[in-house]
Short mmCIF file of C-alpha atoms in Angstrom, two decimals:
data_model
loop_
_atom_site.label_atom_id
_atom_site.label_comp_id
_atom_site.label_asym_id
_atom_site.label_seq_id
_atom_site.Cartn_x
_atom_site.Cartn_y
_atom_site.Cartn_z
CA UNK P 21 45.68 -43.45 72.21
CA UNK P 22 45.21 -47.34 72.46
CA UNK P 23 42.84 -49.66 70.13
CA UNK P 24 39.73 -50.91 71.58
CA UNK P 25 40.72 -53.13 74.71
CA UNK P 26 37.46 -54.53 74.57
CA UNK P 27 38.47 -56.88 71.92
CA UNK P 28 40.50 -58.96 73.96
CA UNK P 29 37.45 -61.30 75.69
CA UNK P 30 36.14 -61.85 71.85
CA UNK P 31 33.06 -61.34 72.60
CA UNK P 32 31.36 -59.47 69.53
CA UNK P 33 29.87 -56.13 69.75
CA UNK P 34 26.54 -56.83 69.02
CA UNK P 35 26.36 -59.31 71.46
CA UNK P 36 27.19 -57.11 73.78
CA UNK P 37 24.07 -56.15 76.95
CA UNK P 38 22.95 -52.71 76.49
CA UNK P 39 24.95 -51.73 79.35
CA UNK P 40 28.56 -53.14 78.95
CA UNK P 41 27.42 -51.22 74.89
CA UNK P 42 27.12 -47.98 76.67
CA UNK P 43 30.36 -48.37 78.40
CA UNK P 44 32.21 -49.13 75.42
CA UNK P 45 30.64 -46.66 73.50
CA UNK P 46 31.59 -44.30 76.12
CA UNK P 47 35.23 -45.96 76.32
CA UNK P 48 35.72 -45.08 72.58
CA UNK P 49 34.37 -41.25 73.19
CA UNK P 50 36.95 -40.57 75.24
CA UNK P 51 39.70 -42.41 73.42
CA UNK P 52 38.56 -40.31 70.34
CA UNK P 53 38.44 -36.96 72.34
CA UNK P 54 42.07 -38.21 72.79
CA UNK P 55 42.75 -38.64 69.53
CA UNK P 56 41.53 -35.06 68.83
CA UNK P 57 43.55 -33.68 70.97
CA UNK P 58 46.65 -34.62 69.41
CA UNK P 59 46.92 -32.30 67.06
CA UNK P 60 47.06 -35.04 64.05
CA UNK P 61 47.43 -33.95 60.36
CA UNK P 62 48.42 -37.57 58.85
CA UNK P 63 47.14 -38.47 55.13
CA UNK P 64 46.43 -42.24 54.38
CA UNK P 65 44.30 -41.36 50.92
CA UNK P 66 46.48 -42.60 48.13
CA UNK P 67 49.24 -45.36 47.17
CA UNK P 68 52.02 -43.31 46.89
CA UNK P 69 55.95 -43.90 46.82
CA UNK P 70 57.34 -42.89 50.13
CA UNK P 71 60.52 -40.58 49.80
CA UNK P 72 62.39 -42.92 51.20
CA UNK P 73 61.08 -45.28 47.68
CA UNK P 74 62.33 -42.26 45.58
CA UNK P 75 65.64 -42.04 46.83
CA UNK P 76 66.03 -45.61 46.07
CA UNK P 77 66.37 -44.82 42.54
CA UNK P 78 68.05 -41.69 42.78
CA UNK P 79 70.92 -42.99 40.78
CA UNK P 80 68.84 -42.33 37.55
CA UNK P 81 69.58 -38.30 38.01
CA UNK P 82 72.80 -39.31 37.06
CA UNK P 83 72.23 -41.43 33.60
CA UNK P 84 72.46 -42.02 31.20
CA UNK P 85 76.15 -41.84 30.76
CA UNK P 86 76.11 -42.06 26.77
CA UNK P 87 73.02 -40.97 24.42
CA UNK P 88 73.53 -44.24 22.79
CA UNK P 89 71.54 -47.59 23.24
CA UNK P 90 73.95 -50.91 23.03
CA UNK P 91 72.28 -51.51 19.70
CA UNK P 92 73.03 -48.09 18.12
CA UNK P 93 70.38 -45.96 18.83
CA UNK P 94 70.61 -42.53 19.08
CA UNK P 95 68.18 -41.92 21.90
CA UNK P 96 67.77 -37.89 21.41
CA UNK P 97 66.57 -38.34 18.13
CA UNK P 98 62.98 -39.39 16.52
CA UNK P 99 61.80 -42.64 16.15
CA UNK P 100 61.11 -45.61 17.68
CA UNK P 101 57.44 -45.48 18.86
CA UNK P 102 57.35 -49.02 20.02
CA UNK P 103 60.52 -47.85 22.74
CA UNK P 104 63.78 -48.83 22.87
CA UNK P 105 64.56 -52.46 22.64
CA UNK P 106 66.80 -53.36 25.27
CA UNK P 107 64.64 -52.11 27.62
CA UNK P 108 61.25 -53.91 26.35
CA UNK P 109 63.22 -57.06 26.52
CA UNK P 110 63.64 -56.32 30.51
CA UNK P 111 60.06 -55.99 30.72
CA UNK P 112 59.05 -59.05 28.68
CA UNK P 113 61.20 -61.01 30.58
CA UNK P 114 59.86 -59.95 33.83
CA UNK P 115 55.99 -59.56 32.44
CA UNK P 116 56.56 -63.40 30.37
CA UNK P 117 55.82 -62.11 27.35
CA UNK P 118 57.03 -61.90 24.15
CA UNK P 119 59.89 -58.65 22.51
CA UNK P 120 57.16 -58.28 19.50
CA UNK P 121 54.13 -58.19 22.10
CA UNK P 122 55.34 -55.07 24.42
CA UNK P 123 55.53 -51.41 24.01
CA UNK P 124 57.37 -48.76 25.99
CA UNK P 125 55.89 -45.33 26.25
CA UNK P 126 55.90 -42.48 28.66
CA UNK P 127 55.53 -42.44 32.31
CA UNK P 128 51.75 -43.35 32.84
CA UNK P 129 50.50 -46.44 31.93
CA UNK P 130 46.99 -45.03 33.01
CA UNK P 131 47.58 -42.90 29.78
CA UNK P 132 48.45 -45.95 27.52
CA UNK P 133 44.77 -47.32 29.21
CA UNK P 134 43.03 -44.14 28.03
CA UNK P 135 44.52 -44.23 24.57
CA UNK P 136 43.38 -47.77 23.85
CA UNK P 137 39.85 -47.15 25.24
CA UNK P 138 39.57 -44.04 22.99
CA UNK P 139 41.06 -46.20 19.84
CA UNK P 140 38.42 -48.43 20.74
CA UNK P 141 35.99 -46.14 21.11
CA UNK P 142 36.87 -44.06 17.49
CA UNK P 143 37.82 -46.50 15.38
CA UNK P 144 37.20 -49.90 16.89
CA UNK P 145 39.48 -52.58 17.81
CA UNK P 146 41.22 -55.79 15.96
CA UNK P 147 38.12 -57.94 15.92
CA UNK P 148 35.55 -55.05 16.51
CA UNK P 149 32.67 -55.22 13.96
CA UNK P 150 32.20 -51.27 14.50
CA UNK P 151 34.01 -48.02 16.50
CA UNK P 152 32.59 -48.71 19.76
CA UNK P 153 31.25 -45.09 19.49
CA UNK P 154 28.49 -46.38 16.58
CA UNK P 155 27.31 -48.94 19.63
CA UNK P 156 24.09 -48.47 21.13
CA UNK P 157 25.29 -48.82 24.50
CA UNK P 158 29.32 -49.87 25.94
CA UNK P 159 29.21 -51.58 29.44
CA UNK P 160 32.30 -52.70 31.30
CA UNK P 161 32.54 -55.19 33.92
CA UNK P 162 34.30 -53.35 36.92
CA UNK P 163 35.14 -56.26 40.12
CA UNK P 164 34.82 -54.03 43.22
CA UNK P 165 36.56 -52.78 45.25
CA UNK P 166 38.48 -51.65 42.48
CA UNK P 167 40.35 -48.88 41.40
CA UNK P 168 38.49 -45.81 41.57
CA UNK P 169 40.66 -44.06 38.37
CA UNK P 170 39.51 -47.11 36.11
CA UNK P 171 35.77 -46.05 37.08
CA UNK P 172 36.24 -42.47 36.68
CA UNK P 173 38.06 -42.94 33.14
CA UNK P 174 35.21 -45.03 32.39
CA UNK P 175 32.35 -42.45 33.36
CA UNK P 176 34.19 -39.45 31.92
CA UNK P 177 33.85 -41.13 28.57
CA UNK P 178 29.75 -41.93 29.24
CA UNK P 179 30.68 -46.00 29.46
CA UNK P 180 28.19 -47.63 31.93
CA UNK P 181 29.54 -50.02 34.67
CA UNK P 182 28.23 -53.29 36.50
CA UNK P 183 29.65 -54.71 38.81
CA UNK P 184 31.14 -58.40 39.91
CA UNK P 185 32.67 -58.94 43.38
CA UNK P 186 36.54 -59.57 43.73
CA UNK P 187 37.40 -62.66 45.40
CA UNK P 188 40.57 -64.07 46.67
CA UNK P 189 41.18 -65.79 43.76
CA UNK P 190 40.07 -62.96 41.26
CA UNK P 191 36.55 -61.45 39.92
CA UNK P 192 33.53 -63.91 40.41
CA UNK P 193 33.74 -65.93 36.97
CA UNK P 194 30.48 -67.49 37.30
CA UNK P 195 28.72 -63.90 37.07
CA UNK P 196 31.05 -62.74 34.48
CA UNK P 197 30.38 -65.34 32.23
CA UNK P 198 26.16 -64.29 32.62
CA UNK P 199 27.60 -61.18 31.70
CA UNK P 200 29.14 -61.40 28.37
CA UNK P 201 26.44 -63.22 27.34
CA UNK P 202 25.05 -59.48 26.81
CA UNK P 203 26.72 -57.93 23.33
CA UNK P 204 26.92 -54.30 25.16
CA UNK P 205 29.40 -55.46 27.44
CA UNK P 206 32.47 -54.84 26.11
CA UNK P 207 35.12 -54.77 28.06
CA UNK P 208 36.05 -55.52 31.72
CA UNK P 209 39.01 -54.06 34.26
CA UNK P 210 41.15 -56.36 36.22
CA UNK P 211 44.13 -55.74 38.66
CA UNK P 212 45.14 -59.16 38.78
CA UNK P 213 48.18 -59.53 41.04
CA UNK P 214 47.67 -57.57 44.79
CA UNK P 215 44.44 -55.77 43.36
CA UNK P 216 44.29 -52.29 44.35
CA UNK P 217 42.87 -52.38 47.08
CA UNK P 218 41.86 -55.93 48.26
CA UNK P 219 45.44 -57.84 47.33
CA UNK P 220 43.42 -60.45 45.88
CA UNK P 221 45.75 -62.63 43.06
CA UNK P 222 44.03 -63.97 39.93
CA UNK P 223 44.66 -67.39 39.80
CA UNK P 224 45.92 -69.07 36.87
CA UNK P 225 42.89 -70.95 37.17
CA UNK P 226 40.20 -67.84 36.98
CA UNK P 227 42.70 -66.36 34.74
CA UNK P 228 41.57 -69.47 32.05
CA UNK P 229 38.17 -69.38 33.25
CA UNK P 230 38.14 -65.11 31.67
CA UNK P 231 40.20 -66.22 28.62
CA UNK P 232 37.97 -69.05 27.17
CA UNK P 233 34.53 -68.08 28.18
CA UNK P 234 32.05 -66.99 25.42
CA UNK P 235 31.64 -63.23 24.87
CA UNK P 236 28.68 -61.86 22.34
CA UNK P 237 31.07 -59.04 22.05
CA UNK P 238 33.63 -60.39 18.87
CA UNK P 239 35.83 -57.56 20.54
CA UNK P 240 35.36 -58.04 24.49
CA UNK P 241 38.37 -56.90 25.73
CA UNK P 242 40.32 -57.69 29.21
CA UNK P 243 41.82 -54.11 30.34
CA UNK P 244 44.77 -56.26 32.32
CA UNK P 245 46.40 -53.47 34.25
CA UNK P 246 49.31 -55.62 35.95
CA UNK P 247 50.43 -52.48 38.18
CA UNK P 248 51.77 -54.38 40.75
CA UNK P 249 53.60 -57.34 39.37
CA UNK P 250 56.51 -57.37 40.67
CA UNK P 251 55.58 -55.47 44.46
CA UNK P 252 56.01 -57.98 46.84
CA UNK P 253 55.76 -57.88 50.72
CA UNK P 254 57.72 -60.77 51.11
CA UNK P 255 59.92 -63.14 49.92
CA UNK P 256 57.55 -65.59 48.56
CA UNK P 257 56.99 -63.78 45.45
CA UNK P 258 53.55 -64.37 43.53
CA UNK P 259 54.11 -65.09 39.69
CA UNK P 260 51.15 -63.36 37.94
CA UNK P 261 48.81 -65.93 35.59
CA UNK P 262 49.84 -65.44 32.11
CA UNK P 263 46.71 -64.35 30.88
CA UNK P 264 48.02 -63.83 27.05
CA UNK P 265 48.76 -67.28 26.37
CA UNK P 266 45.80 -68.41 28.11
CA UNK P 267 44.05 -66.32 25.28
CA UNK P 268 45.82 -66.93 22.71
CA UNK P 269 45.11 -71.08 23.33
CA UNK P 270 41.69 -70.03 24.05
CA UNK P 271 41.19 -69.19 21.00
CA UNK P 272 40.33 -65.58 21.67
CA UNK P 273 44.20 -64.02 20.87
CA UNK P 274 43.44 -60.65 21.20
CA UNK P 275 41.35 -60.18 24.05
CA UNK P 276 43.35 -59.20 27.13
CA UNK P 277 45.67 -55.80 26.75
CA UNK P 278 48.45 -55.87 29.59
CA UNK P 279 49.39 -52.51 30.78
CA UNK P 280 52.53 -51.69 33.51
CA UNK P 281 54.77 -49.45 34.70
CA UNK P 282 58.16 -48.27 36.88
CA UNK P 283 56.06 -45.66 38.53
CA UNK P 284 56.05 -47.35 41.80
CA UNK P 285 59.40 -48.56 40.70
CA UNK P 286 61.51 -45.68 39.98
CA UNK P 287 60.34 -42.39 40.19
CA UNK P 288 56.53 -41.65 39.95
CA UNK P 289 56.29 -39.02 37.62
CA UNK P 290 59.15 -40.02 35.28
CA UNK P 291 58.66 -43.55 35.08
CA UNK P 292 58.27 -45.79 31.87
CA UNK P 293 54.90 -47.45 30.93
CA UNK P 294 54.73 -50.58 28.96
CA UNK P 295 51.53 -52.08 27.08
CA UNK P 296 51.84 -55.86 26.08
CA UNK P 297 49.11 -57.69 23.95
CA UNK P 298 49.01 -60.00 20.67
CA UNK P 299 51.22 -58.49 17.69
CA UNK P 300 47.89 -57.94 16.07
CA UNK P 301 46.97 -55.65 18.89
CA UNK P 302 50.45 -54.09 19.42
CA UNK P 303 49.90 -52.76 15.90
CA UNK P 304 46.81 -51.65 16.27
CA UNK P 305 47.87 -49.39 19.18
CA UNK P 306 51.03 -48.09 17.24
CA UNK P 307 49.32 -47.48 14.16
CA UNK P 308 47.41 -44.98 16.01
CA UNK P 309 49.67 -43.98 18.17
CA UNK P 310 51.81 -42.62 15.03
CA UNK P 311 49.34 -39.90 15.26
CA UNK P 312 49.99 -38.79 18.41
CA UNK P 313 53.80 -39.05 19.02
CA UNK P 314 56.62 -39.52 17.10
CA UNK P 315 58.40 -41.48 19.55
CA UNK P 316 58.61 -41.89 23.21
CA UNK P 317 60.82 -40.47 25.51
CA UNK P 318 63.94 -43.18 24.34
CA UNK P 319 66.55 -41.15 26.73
CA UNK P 320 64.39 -42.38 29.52
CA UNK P 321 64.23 -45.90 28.59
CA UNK P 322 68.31 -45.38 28.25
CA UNK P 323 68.36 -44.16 31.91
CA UNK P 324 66.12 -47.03 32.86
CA UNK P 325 68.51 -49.57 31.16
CA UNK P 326 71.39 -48.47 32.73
CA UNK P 327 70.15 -48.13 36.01
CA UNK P 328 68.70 -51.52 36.32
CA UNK P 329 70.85 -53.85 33.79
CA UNK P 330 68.90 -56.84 33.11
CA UNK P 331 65.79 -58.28 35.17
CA UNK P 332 67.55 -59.26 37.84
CA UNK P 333 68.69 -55.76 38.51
CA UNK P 334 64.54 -55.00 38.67
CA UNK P 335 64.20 -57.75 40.88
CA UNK P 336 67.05 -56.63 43.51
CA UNK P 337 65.67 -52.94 43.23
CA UNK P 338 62.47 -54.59 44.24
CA UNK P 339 63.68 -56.18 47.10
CA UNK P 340 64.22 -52.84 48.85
CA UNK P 341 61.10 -51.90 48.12
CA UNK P 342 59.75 -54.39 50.01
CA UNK P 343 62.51 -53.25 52.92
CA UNK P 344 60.84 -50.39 53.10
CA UNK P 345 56.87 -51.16 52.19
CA UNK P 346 56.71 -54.53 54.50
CA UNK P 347 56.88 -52.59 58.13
CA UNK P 348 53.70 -50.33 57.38
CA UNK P 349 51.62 -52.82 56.15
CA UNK P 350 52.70 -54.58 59.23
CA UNK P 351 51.66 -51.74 61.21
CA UNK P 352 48.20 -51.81 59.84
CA UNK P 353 47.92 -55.39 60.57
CA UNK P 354 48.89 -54.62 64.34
CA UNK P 355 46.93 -51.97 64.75
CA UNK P 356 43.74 -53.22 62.94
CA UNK P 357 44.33 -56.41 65.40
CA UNK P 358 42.63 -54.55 67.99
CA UNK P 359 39.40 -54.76 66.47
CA UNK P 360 39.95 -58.76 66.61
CA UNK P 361 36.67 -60.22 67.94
CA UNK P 362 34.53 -57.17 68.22
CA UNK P 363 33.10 -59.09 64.53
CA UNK P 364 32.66 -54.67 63.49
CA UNK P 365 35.41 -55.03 60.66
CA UNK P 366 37.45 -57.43 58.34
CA UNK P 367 40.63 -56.26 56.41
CA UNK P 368 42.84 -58.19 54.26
CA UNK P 369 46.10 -58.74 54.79
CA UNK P 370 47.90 -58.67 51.40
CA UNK P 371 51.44 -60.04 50.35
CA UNK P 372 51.95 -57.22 47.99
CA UNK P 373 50.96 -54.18 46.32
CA UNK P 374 49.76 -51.02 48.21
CA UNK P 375 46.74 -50.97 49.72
CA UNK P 376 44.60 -52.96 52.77
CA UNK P 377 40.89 -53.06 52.00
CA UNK P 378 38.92 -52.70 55.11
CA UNK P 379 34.98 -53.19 55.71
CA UNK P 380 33.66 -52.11 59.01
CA UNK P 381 29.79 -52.50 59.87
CA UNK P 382 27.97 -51.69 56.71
CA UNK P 383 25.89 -48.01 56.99
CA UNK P 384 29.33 -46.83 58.21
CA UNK P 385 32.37 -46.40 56.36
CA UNK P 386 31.59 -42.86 55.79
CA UNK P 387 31.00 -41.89 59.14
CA UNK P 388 34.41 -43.28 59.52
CA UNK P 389 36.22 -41.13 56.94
CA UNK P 390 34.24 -38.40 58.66
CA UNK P 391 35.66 -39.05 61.93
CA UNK P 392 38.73 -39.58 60.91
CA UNK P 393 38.74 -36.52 58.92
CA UNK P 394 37.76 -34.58 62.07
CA UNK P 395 40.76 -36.10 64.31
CA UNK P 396 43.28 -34.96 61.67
CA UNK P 397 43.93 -38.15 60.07
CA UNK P 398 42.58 -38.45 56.11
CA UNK P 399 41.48 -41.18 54.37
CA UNK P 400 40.32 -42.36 50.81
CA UNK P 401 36.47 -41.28 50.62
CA UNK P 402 34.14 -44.09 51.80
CA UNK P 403 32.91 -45.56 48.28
CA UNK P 404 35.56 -44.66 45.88
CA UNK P 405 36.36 -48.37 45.23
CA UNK P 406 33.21 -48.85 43.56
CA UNK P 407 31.57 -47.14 39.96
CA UNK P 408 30.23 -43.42 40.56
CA UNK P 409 31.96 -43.44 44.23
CA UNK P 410 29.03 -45.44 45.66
CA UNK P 411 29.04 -48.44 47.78
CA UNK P 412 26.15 -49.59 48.24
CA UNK P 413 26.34 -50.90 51.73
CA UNK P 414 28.70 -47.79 52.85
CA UNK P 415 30.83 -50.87 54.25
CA UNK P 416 34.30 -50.28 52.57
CA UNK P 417 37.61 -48.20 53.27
CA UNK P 418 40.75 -48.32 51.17
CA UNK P 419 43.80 -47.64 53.33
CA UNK P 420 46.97 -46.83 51.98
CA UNK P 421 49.74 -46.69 53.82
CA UNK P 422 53.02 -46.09 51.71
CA UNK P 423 53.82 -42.84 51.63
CA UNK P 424 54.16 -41.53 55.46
CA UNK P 425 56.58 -42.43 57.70
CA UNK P 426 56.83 -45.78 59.51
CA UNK P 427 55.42 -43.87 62.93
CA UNK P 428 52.83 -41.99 61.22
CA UNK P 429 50.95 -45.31 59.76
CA UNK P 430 51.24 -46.39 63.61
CA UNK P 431 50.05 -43.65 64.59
CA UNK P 432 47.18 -42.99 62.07
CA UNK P 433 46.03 -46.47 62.26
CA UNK P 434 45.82 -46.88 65.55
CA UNK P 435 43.24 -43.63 65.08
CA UNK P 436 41.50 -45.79 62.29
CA UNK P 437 40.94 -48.45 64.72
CA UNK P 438 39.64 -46.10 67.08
CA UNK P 439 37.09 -44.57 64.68
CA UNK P 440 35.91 -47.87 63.36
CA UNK P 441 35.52 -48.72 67.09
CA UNK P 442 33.05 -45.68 67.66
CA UNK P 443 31.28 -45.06 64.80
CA UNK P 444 30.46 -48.96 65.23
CA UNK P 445 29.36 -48.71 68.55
CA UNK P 446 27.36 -45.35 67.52
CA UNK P 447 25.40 -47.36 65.25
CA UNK P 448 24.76 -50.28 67.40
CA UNK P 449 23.57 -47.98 70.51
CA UNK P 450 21.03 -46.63 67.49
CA UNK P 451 19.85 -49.43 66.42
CA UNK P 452 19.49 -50.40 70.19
CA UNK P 453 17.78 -47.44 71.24
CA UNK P 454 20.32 -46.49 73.95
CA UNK P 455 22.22 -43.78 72.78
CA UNK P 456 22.19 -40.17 73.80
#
């Protein structure tokens, strides 16, 4: 299996005459009927920790080696909702916040999301004038591509969505700001450092730009899920815009809610979650919270402590992450390379995070997924970065390549490349009238 030679003279597709199309539509047949005949069963659908990540932190099987924080709590006991201390001031550190604004909880900070947007919903927020549920009608702004589990929380609770592109430098600010002139809109996501899936950054710039502009919503709130804050691909190491200060000077203290976690850190399903905000909004959470736990899982946060020692222990850990992460998404870049030219796909090539956002010719991403899906190789559904799974121009592709082995992402991508490459060419020889 090879990616499309083609590319080499840079001469894009469409350009092509209807004959040298029907040879490279042909060319890519065969190189697919290739690719079938492998035998493939690869799976590039979601941004998972590679074993290899796990073991990194296999050390934590072994700790803690005393039930006993440094300060004197007795972490198998009660108490403590807002998590234990020592680890918090980690966190803050490394997050540049404050002790009083963060939170540890459990392992998902996807479940810290859902409990705030159900607080909001019930009982309404710090500066809400009402429970969001007495409101005629709760939109969020959603920047797309975006993370489909934001969208799906969102619909599952009957919230309508709109949508704002994602730049390089963050969500489009200019339409946001028409946005929020509308009282309904209440809320907005944001991934703002390596954005799952595009790897844009939030600048501190567009960061200010969301903190000061005028909302008719009192309680417009930022959902600032910071998942990847400290996942870097390289050494020069993006510092995420400090969005709660820029609020807090704003004038508008309590309108961003950070959320993070060690899942991608540590160990995925026994992580620790953190949720950082204004004190006002950090009690808010835990007064509600008191009816739902009576503390978090404190032996955990012990474990934690103790594996990673202070900040720079996080940092360090991180480091072989990126040891590990940095090859793959190097493999996508060579193997998307191919495609250089043929002006039938752009990708982005991120310096963190998890995920390369790819858009081949609109009308068909989800043939794409389809015959991908066919030559044994899976992908994220066409469409599942945007609100209700739909993309409107069928155009975009999240790839994720984290969790298989170094050769499989070669091998799977190179695939990729050869199913953008056809189902391109497909629709080209269409549109042209010369296909079979």
């Amino acid at each position: 299996m090879s990616t499309p030679s083609s590319a080499a003279d840079h001469t894009p597709l469409a350009e092509y005459s209807r004959e040298d199309l029907g040879t490279f539509l042909d060319e890519q047949r065969t190189a697919y009927e290739e690719l079938k005949g492998a035998g493939l069963k690869l799976d590039l659908t979601r941004g998972k920790p590679s074993t290899e990540q796990l073991d990194l932190a296999a050390g934590l099987l072994d700790l803690p080696t005393t039930p006993t924080s440094p300060s004197g709590v007795d972490t198998r006991n009660y108490g403590g909702l807002e998590g234990l201390g020592e680890l918090r001031a980690i966190f803050a550190e490394l997050l540049g916040v404050d002790l009083d604004q963060i939170v540890a909880g459990g392992n998902s900070s996807l479940t810290m999301m859902h409990d705030v947007l159900v607080g909001l919903r019930l009982h309404g927020g710090v500066t809400s004038e009402r429970p969001w549920v007495r409101e005629e009608q709760v939109t969020f702004i959603c920047p797309v591509p975006g993370y489909d589990r934001h969208y799906t929380m969102l619909a599952h609770h009957g919230i309508d969505m709109v949508t704002v592109p994602m730049l390089d430098d963050g969500p489009d600010v200019a339409a946001c700001r028409e946005l929020v002139k509308d009282p309904s809109v209440k809320g907005m996501w944001i991934v703002p450092t390596y954005a799952n899936p595009a790897g844009s950054v939030v600048t501190q710039e567009v960061a200010a730009e969301l903190a000061s502009m005028p909302a008719a919503a009192p309680d417009f709130t930022i959902f600032w899920d910071n998942a990847y804050a400290l996942h870097h691909l390289t050494e020069d190491e993006t510092k995420s815009a400090d969005i709660l200060s820029l609020c807090a000077a704003a004038g508008h203290p309590h309108r961003a809610v950070m959320f993070a976690s060690t899942s991608k850190i540590t160990f995925a399903g026994a992580g620790v979650a953190f949720l950082a905000s204004s004190t006002e909004n950090v009690r808010w959470y835990l007064s509600h919270q008191q009816f739902a736990s009576i503390g978090p899982d404190k032996v955990n946060h012990l474990r934690h402590l103790e594996f990673f020692g202070d900040a720079d222990g996080v940092r360090a850990h991180m480091a072989r992450h990126r040891a590990s992460l940095a090859p793959k998404f190097a493999a996508v870049q060579e193997a998307l390379s191919g495609l250089e030219g043929l002006g039938i796909a752009e990708w982005t090539r991120p310096t963190g995070g998890y995920f390369v956002s790819l858009d081949v010719v609109p009308g068909t991403a989800t043939r794409v997924v389809e015959l991908a899906k066919e030559a044994g190789i899976a992908l994220t559904p066409a469409g599942a970065s945007f609100p209700y799974g739909e993309d409107p121009d069928d155009t975009n592709i999240r790839l994720a390549p984290s969790f298989p082995p170094l050769a499989e992402v070669r091998t799977a991508m190179t695939g990729v490349a050869t199913c953008v490459a056809l189902a391109a060419a497909e629709k080209l020889a269409r549109d042209a009238g010369t296909s079979d």
